Tab-separated table of C-alpha atoms in Angstrom:
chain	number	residue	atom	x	y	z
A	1	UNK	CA	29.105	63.929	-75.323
A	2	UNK	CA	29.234	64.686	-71.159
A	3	UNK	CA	32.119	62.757	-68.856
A	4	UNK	CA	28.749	60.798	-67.988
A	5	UNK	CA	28.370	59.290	-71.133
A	6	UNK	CA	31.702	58.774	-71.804
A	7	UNK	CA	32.138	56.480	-68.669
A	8	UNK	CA	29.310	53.968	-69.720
A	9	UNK	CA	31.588	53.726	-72.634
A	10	UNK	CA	34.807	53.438	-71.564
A	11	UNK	CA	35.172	49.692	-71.749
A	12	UNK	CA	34.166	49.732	-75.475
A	13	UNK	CA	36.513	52.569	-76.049
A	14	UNK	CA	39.530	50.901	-74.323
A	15	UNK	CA	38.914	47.260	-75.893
A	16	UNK	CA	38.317	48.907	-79.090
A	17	UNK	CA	34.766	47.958	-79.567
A	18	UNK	CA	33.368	51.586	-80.678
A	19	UNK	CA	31.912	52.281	-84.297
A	20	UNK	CA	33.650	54.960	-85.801
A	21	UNK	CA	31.021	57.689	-84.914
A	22	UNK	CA	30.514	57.058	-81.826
A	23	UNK	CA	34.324	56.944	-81.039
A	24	UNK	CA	35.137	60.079	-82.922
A	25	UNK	CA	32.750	61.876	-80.368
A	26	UNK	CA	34.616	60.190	-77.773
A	27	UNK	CA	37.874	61.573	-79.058
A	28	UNK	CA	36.693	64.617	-79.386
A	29	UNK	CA	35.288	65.109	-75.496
A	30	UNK	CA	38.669	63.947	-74.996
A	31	UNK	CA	40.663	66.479	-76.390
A	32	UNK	CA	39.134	68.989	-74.098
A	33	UNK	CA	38.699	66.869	-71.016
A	34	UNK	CA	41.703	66.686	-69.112
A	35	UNK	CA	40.314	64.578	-66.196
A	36	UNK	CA	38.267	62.016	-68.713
A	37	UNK	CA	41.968	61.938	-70.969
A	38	UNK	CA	43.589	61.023	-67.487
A	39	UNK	CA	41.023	58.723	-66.128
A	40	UNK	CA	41.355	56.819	-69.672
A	41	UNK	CA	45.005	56.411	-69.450
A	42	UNK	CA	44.881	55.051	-65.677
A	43	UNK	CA	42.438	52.725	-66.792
A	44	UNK	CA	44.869	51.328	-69.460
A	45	UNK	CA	47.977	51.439	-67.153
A	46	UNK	CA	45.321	49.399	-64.587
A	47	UNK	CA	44.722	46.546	-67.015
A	48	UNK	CA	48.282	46.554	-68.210
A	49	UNK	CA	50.026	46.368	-64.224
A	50	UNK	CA	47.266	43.358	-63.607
A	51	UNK	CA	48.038	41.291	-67.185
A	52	UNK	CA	51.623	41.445	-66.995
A	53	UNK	CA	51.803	41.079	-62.953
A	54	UNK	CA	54.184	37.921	-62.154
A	55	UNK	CA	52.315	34.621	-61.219
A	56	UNK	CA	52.926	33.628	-57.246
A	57	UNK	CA	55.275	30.713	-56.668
A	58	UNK	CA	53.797	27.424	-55.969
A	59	UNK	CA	54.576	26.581	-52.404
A	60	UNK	CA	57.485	24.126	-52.171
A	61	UNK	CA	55.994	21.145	-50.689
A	62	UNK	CA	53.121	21.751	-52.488
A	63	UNK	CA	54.788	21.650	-55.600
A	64	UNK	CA	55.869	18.170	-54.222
A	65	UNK	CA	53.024	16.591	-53.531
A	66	UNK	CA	50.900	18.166	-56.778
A	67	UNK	CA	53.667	16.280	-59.056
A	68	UNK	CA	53.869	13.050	-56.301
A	69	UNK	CA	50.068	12.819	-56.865
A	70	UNK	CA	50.156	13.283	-60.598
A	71	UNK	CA	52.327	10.877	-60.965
A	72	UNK	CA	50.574	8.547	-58.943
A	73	UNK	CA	47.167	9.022	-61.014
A	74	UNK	CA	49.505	8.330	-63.912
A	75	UNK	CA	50.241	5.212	-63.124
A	76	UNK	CA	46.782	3.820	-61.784
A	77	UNK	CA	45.482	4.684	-65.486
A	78	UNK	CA	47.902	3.615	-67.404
A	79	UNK	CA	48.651	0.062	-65.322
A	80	UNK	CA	44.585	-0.320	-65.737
A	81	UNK	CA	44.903	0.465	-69.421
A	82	UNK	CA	47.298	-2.184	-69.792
A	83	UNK	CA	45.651	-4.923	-67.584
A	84	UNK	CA	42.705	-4.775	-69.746
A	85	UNK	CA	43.837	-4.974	-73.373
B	1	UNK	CA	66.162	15.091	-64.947
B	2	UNK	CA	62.990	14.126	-67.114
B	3	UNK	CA	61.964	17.499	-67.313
B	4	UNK	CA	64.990	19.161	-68.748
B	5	UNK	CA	64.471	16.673	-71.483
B	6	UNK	CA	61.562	17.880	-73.493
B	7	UNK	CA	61.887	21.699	-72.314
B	8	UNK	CA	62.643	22.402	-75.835
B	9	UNK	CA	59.707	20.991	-77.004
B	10	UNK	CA	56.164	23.200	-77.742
B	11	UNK	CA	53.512	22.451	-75.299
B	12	UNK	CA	51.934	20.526	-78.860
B	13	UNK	CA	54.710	18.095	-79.078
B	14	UNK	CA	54.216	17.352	-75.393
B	15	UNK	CA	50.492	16.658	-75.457
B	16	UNK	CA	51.577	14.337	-78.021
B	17	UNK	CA	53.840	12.774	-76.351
B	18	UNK	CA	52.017	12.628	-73.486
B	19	UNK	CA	49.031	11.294	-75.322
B	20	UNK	CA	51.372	8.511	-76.233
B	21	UNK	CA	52.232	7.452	-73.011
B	22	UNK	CA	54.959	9.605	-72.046
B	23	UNK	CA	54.602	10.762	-68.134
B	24	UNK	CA	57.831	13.232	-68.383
B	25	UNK	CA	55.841	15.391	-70.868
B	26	UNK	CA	53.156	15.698	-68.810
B	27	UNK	CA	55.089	16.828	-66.124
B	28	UNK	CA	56.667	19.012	-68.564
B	29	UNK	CA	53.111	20.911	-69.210
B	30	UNK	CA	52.698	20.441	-65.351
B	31	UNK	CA	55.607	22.325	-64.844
B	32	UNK	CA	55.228	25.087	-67.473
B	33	UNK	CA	52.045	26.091	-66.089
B	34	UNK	CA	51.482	24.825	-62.438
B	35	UNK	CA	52.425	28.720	-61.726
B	36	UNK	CA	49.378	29.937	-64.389
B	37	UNK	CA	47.222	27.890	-63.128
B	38	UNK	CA	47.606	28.273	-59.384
B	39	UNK	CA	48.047	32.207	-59.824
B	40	UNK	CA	44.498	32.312	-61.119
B	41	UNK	CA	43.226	30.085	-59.007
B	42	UNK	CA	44.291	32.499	-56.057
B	43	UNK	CA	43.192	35.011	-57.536
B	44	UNK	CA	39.579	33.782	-58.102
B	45	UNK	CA	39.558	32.017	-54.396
B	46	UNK	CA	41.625	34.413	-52.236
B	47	UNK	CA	43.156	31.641	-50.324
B	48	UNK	CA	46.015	29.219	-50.123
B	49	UNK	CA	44.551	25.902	-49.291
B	50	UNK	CA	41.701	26.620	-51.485
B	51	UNK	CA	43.839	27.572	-54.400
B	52	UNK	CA	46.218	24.005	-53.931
B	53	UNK	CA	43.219	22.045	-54.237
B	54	UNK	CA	42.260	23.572	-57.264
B	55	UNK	CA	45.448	23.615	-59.101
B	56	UNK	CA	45.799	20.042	-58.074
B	57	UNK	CA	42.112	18.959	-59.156
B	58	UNK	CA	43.161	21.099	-62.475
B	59	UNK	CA	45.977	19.032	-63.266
B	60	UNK	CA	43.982	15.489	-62.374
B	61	UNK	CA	41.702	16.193	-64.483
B	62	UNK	CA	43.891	17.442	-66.995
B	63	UNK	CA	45.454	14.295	-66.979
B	64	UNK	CA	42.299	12.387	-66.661
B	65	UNK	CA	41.046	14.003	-69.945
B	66	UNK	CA	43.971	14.036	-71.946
B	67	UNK	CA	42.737	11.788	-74.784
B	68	UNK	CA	39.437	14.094	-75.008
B	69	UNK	CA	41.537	16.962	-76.001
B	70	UNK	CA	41.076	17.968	-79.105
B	71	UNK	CA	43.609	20.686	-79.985
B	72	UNK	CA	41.004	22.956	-81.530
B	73	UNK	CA	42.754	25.425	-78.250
B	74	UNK	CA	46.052	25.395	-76.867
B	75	UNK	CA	46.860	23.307	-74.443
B	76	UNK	CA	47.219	26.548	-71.649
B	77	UNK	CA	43.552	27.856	-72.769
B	78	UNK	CA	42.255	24.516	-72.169
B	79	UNK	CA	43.582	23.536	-68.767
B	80	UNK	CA	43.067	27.533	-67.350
B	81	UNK	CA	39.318	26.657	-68.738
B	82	UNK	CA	39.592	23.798	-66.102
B	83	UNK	CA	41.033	25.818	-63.368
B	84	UNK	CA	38.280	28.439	-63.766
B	85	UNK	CA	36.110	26.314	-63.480
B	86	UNK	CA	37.170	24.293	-60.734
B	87	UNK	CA	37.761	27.707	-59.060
B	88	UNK	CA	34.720	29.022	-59.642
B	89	UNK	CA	33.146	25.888	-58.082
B	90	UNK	CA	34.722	26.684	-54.838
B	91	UNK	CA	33.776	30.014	-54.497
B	92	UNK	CA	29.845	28.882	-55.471
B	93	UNK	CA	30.346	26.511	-52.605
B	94	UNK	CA	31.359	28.871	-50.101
B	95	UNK	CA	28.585	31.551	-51.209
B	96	UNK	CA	26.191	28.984	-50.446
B	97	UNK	CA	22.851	30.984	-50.761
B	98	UNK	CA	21.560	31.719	-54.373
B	99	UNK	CA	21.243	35.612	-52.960
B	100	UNK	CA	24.716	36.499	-53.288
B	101	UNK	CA	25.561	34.280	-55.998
B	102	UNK	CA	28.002	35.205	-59.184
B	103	UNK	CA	25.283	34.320	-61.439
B	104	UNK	CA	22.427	37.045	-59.473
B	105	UNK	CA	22.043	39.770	-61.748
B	106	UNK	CA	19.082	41.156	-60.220
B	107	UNK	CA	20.834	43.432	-57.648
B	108	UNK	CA	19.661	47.004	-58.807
B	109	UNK	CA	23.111	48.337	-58.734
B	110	UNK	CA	23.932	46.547	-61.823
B	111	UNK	CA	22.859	49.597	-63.959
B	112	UNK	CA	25.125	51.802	-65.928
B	113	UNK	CA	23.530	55.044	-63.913
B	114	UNK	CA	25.396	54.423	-60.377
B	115	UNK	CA	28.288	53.406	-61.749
B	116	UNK	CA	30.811	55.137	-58.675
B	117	UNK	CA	32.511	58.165	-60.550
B	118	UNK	CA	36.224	58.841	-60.751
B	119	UNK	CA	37.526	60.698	-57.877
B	120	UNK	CA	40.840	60.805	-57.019
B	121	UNK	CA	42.141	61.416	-60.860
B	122	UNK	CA	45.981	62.378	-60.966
B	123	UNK	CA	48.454	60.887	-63.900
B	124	UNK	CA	50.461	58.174	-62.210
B	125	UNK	CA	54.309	58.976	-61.342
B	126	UNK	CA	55.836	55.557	-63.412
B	127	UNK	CA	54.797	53.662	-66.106
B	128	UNK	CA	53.340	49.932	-65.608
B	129	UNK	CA	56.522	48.821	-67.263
B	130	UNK	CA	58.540	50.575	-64.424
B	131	UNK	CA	56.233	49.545	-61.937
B	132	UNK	CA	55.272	45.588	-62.755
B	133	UNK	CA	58.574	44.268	-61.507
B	134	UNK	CA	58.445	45.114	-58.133
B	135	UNK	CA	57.222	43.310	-55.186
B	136	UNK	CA	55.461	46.387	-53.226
B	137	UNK	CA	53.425	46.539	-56.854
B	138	UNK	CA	52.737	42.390	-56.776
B	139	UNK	CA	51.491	43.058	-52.914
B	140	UNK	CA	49.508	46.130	-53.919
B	141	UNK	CA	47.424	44.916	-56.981
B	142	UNK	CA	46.669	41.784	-54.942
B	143	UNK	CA	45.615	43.544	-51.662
B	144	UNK	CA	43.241	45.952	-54.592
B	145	UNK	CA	41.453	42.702	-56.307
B	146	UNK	CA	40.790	41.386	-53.242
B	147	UNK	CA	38.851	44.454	-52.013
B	148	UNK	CA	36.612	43.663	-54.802
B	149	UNK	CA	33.016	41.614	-54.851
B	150	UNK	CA	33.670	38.152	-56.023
B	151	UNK	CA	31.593	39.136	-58.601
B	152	UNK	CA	33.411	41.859	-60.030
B	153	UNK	CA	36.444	39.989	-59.467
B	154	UNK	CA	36.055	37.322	-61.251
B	155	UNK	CA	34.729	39.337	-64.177
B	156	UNK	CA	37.859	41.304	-64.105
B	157	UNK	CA	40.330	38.140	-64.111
B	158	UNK	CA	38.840	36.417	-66.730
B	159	UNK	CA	38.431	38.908	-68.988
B	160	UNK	CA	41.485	41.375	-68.664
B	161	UNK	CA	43.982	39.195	-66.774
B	162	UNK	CA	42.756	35.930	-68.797
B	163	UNK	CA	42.106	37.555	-72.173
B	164	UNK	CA	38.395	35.765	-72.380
B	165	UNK	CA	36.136	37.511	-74.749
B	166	UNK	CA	33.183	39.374	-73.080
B	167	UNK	CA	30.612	36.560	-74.593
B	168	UNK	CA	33.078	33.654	-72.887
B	169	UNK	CA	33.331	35.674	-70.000
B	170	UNK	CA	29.521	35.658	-70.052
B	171	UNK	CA	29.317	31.929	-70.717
B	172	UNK	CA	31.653	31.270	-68.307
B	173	UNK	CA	29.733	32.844	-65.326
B	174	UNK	CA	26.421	32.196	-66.509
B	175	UNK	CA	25.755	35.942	-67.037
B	176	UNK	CA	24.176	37.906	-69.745
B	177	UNK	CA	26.720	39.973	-71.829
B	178	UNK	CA	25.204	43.024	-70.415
B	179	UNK	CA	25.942	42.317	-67.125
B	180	UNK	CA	29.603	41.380	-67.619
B	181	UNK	CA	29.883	44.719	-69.328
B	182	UNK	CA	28.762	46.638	-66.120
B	183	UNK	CA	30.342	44.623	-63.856
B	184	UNK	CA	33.433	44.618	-65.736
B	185	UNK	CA	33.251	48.579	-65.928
B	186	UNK	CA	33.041	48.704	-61.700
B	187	UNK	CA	35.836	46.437	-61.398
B	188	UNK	CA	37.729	48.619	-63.367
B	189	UNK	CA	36.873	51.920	-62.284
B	190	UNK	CA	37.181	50.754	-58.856
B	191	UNK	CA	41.165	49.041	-59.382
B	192	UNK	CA	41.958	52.246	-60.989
B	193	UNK	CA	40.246	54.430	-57.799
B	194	UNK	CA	42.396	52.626	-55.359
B	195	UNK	CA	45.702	52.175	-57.493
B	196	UNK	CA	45.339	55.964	-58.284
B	197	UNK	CA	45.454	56.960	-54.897
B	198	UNK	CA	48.950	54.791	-54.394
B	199	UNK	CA	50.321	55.561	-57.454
B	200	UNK	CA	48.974	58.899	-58.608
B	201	UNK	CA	51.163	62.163	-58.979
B	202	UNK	CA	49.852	64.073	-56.242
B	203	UNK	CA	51.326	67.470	-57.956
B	204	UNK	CA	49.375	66.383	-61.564
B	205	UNK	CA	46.018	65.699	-60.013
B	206	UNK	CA	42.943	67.037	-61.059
B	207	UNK	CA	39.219	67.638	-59.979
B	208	UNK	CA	36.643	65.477	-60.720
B	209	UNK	CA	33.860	67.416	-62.275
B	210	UNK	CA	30.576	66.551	-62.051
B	211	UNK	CA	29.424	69.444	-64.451
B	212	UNK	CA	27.703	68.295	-68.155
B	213	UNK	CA	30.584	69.129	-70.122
B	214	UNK	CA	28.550	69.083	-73.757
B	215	UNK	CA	31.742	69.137	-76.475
């Protein structure tokens, strides 16, 4: 396997979507790769900094008015509800 | 007050509740996921105004649609399945033309053989765990995604930051498997390009090589 090869597989190999072969190959270029081995683990530390990253805040009076206006809609529907049965 | 009430509860007790009648477990579920929800919609849009109207069209419709959900998800996988959507609405809006839109997959540098190759390869100098807390890392991943194409972009949140499977991913966009596969490899390669050079170990960095290296 060349580093070419083993970067149109990369996303297999990293979600775990490789049959056995194929990823044994993979392994192997690995082991004497030292710039592929590296370029795999950033890749992993990539995906792991963006899935565990902190949500952003809601903005205060945005917050406000996103629970004013829910609880508005709440009403209208279930007032209607009740006007018709 | 209301809220404090049913924070015990799981988010299945609430849609029941809610289901039922009861507006302070909605607000509840508002309130457990308002941050989720307007994270990714952020994300996908890139701006604040943008990104309010879409968490607050999520939750309407959330709310609206209540008595249609079925359960078969959880409750967070369905409304984030709304806020994509609602997201992804905007930015098909603001795109306009049909040239440059997320669904095109006709552009020639969609093919595995340009895929950009590694350049600046070094090990980085702290783990992700070390590194996730802190708000120089928030404002750095953030200014990285938003150097990307909307198209790789949203490839990359919905199926690494969302968890989406490459086929929902694919449904999702309207794109062939294929193509979220490619697009989802330059997204990545690219992230891990630019958060190389600010977190990389200059001292353990190594050359790309370009040679065919045949082991």
């Amino acid at each position: 396997m060349k580093c070419e090869e083993l970067l149109a597989m990369l996303n297999e190999y990293v979600d775990g979507g490789v049959d056995p072969g194929v990823c044994e190959q993979f392994e192997k270029h690995l082991a004497g790769c030292n710039p592929c081995q590296v370029v795999v683990d950033n890749i992993r530390k990539t995906i792991t900094l963006y899935k565990e990253g902190q949500p952003y805040e809601l903005p205060v009076q945005f917050r406000e008015r996103l629970h004013s206006a829910l609880r508005m809609r709440w009403k209208e529907i279930h007032f209607s509800s009740k006007e018709t049965e | 007050m209301l809220r404090t009430m049913s924070e015990h509860m799981t988010d299945g007790d609430l849609v029941r509740r809610a289901k039922a009648g009861e507006l302070a477990a909605f607000e509840t579920l508002a309130g457990r996921y308002e941050r989720h929800v307007y994270s990714l919609a952020r994300r996908i849009v890139r701006q604040e105004q943008d990104a309010e109207d879409v968490t607050q069209q999520t939750f309407l419709s959330a709310l609206e649609h209540l008595d249609g959900f079925r359960e078969e998800a959880s409750f967070s996988t369905w409304l984030l399945r709304i806020a994509t959507h609602a997201a992804l609405k905007v930015l098909r809006k603001r795109e306009g033309l049909p040239t440059v839109s997320l669904e095109a997959n006709t552009e020639p540098q969609d093919g595995y053989d340009t895929v950009p190759h590694p350049e600046y390869i070094a090990d980085w100098k702290e783990s992700p765990e070390q590194l996730v807390g802190r708000n120089e890392t928030a404002r750095l991943i953030d200014e990285a995604l938003n150097e990307l194409d909307d198209k790789h972009r949203v490839v990359f949140l919905l199926r690494d930051v969302q968890g989406l499977s490459v086929k929902e991913t694919a449904d999702a966009l309207g794109l062939t498997e294929a193509n979220v596969k490619v697009r989802l490899l330059r997204a990545r390669l690219q992230l891990r390009e630019r958060l190389t050079q600010e977190f990389g170990d200059p001292a353990r960095r190594f050359e790309p090589h370009r040679h065919e290296q045949a082991t």
